[in-house]
PDB file of N, CA and C in Angstrom:
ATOM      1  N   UNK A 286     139.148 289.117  73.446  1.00 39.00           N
ATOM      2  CA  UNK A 286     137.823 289.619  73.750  1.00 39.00           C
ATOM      3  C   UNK A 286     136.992 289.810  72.484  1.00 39.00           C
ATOM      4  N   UNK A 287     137.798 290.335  71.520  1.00 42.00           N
ATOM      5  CA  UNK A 287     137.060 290.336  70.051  1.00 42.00           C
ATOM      6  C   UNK A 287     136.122 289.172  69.768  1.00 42.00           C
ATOM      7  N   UNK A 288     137.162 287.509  69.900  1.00 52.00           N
ATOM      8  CA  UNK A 288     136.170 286.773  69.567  1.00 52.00           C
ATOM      9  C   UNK A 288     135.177 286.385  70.534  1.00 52.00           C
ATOM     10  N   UNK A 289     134.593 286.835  71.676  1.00 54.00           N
ATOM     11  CA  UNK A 289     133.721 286.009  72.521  1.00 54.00           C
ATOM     12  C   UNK A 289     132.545 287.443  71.818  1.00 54.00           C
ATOM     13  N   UNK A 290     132.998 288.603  71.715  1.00 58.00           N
ATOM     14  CA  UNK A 290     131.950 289.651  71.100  1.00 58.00           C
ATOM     15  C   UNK A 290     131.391 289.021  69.647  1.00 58.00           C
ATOM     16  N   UNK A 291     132.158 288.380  69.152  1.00 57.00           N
ATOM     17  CA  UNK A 291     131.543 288.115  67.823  1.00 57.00           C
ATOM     18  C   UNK A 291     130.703 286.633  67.634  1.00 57.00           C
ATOM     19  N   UNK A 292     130.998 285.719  68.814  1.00 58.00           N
ATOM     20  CA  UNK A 292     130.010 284.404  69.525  1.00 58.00           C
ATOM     21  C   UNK A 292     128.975 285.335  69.988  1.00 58.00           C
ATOM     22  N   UNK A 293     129.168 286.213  70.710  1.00 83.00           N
ATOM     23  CA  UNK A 293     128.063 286.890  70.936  1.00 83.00           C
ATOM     24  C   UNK A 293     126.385 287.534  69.947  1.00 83.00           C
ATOM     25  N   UNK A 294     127.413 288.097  69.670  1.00 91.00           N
ATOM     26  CA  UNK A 294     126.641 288.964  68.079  1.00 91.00           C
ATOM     27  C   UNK A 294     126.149 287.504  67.312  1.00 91.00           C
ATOM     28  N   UNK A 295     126.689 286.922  67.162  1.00 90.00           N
ATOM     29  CA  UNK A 295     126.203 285.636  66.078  1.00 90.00           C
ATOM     30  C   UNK A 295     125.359 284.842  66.844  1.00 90.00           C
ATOM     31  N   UNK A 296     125.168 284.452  68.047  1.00 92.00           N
ATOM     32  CA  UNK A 296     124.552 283.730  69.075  1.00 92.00           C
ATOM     33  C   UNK A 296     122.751 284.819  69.059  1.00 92.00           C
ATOM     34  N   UNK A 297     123.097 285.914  69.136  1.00 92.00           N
ATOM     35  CA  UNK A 297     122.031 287.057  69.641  1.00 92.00           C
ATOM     36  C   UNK A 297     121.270 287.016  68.130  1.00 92.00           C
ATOM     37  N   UNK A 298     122.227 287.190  66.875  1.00 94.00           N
ATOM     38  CA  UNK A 298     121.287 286.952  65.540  1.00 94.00           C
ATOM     39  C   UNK A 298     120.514 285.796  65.104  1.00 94.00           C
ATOM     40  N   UNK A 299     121.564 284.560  65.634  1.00 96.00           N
ATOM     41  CA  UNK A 299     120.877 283.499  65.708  1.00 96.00           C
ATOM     42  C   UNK A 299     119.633 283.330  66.303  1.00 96.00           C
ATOM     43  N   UNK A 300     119.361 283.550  67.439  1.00 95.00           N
ATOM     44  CA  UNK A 300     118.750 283.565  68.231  1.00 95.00           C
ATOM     45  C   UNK A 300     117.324 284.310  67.962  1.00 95.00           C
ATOM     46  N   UNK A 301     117.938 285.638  67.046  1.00 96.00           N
ATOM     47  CA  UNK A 301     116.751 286.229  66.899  1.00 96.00           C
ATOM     48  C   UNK A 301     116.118 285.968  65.370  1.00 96.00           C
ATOM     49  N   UNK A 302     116.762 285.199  64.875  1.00 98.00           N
ATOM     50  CA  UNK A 302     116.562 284.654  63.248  1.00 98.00           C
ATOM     51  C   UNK A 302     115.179 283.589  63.812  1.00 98.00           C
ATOM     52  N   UNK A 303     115.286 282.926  64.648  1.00 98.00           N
ATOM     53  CA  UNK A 303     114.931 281.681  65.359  1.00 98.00           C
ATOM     54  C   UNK A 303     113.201 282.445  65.602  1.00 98.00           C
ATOM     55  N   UNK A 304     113.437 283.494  66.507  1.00 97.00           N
ATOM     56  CA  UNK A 304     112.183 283.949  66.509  1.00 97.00           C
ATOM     57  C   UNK A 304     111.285 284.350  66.343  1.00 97.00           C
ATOM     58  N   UNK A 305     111.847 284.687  64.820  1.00 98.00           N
ATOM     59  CA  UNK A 305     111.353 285.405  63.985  1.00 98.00           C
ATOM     60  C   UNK A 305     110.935 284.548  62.885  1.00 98.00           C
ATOM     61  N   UNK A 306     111.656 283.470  62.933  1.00 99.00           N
ATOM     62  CA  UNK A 306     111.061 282.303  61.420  1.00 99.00           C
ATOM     63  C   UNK A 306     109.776 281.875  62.328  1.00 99.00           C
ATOM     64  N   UNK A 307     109.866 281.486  63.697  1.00 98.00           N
ATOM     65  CA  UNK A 307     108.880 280.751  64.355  1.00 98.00           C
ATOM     66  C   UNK A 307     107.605 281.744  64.461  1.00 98.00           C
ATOM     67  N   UNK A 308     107.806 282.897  64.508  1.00 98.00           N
ATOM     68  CA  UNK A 308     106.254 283.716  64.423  1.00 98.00           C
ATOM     69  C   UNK A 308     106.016 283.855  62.959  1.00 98.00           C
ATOM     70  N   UNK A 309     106.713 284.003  61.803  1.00 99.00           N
ATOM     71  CA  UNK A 309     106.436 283.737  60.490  1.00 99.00           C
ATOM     72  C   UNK A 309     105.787 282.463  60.230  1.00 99.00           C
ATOM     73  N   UNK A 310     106.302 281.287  60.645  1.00 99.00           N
ATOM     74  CA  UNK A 310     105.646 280.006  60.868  1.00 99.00           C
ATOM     75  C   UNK A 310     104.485 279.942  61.077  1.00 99.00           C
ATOM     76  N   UNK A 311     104.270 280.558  62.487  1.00 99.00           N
ATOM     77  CA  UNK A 311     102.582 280.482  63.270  1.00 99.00           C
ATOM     78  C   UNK A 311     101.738 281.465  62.094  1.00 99.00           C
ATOM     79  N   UNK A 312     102.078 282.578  61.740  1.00 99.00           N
ATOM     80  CA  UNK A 312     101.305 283.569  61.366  1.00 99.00           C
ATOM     81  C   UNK A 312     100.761 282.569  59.640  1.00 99.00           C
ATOM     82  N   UNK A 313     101.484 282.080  59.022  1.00 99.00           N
ATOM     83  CA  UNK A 313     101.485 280.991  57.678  1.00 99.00           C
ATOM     84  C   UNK A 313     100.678 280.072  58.109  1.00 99.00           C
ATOM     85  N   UNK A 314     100.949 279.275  59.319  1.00 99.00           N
ATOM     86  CA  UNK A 314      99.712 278.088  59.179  1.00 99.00           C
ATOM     87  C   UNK A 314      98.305 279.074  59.998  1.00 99.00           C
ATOM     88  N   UNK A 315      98.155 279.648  60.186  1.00 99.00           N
ATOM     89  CA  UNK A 315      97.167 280.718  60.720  1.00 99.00           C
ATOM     90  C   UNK A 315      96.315 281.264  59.717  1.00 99.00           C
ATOM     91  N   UNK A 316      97.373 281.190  58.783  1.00 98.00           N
ATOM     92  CA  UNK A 316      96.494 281.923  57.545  1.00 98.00           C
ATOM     93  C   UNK A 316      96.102 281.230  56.858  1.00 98.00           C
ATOM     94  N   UNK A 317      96.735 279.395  56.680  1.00 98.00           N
ATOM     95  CA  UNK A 317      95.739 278.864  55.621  1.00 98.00           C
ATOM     96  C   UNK A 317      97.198 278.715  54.278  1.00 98.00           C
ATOM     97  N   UNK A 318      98.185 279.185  54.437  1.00 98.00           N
ATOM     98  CA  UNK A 318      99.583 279.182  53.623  1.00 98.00           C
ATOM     99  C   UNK A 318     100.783 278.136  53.560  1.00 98.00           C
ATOM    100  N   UNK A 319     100.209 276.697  53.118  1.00 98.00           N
ATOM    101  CA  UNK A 319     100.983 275.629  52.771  1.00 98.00           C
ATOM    102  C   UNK A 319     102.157 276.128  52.527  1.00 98.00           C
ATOM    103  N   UNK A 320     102.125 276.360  51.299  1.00 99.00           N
ATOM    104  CA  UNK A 320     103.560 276.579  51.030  1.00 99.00           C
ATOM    105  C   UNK A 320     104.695 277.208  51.358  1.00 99.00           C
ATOM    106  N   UNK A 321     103.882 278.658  51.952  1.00 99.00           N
ATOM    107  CA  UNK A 321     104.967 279.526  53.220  1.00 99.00           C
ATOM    108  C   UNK A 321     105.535 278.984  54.260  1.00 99.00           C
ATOM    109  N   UNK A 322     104.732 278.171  54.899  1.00 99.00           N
ATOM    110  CA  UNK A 322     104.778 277.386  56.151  1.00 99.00           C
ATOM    111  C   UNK A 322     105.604 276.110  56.069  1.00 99.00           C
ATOM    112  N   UNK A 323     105.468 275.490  54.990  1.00 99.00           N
ATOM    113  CA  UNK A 323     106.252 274.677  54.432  1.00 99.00           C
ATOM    114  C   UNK A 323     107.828 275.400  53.943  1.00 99.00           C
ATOM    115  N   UNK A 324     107.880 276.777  53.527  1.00 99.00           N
ATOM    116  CA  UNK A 324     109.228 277.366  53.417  1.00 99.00           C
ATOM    117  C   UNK A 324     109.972 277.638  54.698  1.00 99.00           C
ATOM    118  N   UNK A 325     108.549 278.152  55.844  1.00 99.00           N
ATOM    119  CA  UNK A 325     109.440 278.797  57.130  1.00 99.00           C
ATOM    120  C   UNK A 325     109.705 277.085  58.023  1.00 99.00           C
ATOM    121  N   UNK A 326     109.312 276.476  58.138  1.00 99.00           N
ATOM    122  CA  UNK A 326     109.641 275.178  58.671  1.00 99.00           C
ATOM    123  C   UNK A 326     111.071 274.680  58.253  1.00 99.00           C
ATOM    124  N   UNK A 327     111.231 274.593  56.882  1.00 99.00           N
ATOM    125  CA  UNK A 327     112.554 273.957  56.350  1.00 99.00           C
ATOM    126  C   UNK A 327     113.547 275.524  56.642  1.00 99.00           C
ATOM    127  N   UNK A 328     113.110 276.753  57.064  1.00 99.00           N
ATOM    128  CA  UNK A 328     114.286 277.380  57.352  1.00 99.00           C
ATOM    129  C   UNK A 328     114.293 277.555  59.008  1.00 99.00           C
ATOM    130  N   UNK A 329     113.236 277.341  59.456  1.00 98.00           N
ATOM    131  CA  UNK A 329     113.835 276.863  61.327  1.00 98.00           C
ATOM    132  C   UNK A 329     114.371 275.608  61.281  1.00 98.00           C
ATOM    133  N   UNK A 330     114.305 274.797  60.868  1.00 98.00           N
ATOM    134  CA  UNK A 330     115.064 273.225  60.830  1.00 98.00           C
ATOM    135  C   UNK A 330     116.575 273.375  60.472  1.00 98.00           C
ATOM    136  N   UNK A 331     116.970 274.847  59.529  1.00 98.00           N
ATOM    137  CA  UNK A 331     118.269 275.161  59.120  1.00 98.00           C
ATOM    138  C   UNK A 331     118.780 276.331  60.125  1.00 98.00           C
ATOM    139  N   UNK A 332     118.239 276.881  60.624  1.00 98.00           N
ATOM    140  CA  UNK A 332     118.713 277.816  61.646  1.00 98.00           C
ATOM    141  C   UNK A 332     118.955 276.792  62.888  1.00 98.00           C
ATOM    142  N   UNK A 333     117.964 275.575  63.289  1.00 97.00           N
ATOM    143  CA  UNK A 333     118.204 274.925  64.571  1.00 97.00           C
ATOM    144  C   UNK A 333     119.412 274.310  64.318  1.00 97.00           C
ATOM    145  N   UNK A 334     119.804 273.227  63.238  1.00 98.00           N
ATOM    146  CA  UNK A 334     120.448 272.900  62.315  1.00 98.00           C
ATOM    147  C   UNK A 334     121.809 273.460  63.278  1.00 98.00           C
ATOM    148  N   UNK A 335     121.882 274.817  62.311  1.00 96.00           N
ATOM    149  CA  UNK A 335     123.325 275.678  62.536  1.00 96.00           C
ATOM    150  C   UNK A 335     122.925 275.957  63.940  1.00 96.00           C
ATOM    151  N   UNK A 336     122.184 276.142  64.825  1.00 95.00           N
ATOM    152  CA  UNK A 336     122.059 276.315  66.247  1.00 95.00           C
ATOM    153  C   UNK A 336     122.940 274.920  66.858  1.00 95.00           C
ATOM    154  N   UNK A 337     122.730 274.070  66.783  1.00 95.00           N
ATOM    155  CA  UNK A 337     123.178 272.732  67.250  1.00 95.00           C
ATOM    156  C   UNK A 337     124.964 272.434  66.931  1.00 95.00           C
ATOM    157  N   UNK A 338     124.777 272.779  65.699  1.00 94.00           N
ATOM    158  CA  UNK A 338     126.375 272.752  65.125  1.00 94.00           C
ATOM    159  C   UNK A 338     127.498 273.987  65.743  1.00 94.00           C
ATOM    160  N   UNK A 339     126.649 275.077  66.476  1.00 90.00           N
ATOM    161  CA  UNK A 339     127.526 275.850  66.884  1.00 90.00           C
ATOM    162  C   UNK A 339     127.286 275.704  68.672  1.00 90.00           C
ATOM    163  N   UNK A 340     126.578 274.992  69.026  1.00 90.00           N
ATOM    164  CA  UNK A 340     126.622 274.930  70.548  1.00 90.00           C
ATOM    165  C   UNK A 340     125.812 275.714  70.942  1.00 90.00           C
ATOM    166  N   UNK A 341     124.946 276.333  70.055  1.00 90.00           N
ATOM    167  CA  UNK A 341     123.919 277.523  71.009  1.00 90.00           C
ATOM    168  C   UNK A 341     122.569 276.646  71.446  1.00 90.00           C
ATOM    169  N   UNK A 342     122.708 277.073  72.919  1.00 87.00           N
ATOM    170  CA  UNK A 342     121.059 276.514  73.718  1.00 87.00           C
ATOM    171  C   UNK A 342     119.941 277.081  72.992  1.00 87.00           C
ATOM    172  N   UNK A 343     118.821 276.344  73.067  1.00 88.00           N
ATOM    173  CA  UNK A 343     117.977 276.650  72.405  1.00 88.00           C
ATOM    174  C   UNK A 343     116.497 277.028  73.283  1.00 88.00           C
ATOM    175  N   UNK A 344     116.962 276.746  74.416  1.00 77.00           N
ATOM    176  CA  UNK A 344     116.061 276.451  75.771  1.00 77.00           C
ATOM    177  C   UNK A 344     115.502 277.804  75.625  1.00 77.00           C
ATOM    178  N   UNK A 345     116.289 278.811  75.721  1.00 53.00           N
ATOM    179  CA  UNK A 345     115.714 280.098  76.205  1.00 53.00           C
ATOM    180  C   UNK A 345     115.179 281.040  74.742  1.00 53.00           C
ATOM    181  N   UNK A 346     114.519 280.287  73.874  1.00 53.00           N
ATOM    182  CA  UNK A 346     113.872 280.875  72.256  1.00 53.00           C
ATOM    183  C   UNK A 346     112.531 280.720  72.816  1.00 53.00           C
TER     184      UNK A 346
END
């Protein structure tokens, strides 16, 4: 049971890493911030990245 709690916990951070780069994202090209936007892009591409490599759906972000 330990490990499906800790797929869990890592699935739920993932998940919330995800939603949180993507409103950092919007709020950067909103503002006019190349280069931020250009940072938060290449780190949702690495969170989807490790999303894909660990089997987590992405449907429900």
């Amino acid at each position: 049971m330990t490990r499906g709690r800790i797929m869990d916990a890592f699935t739920a951070g993932l998940l919330q890493r995800i939603r949180t780069t993507e409103t950092d994202l919007t709020r950067a090209r909103e503002t006019g911030d190349d280069f931020l936007a250009d940072v938060e892009q290449a780190e949702l591409d690495d969170l989807r990245r490790l999303a894909a490599e660990h089997g987590v759906e992405l449907s429900t972000v």
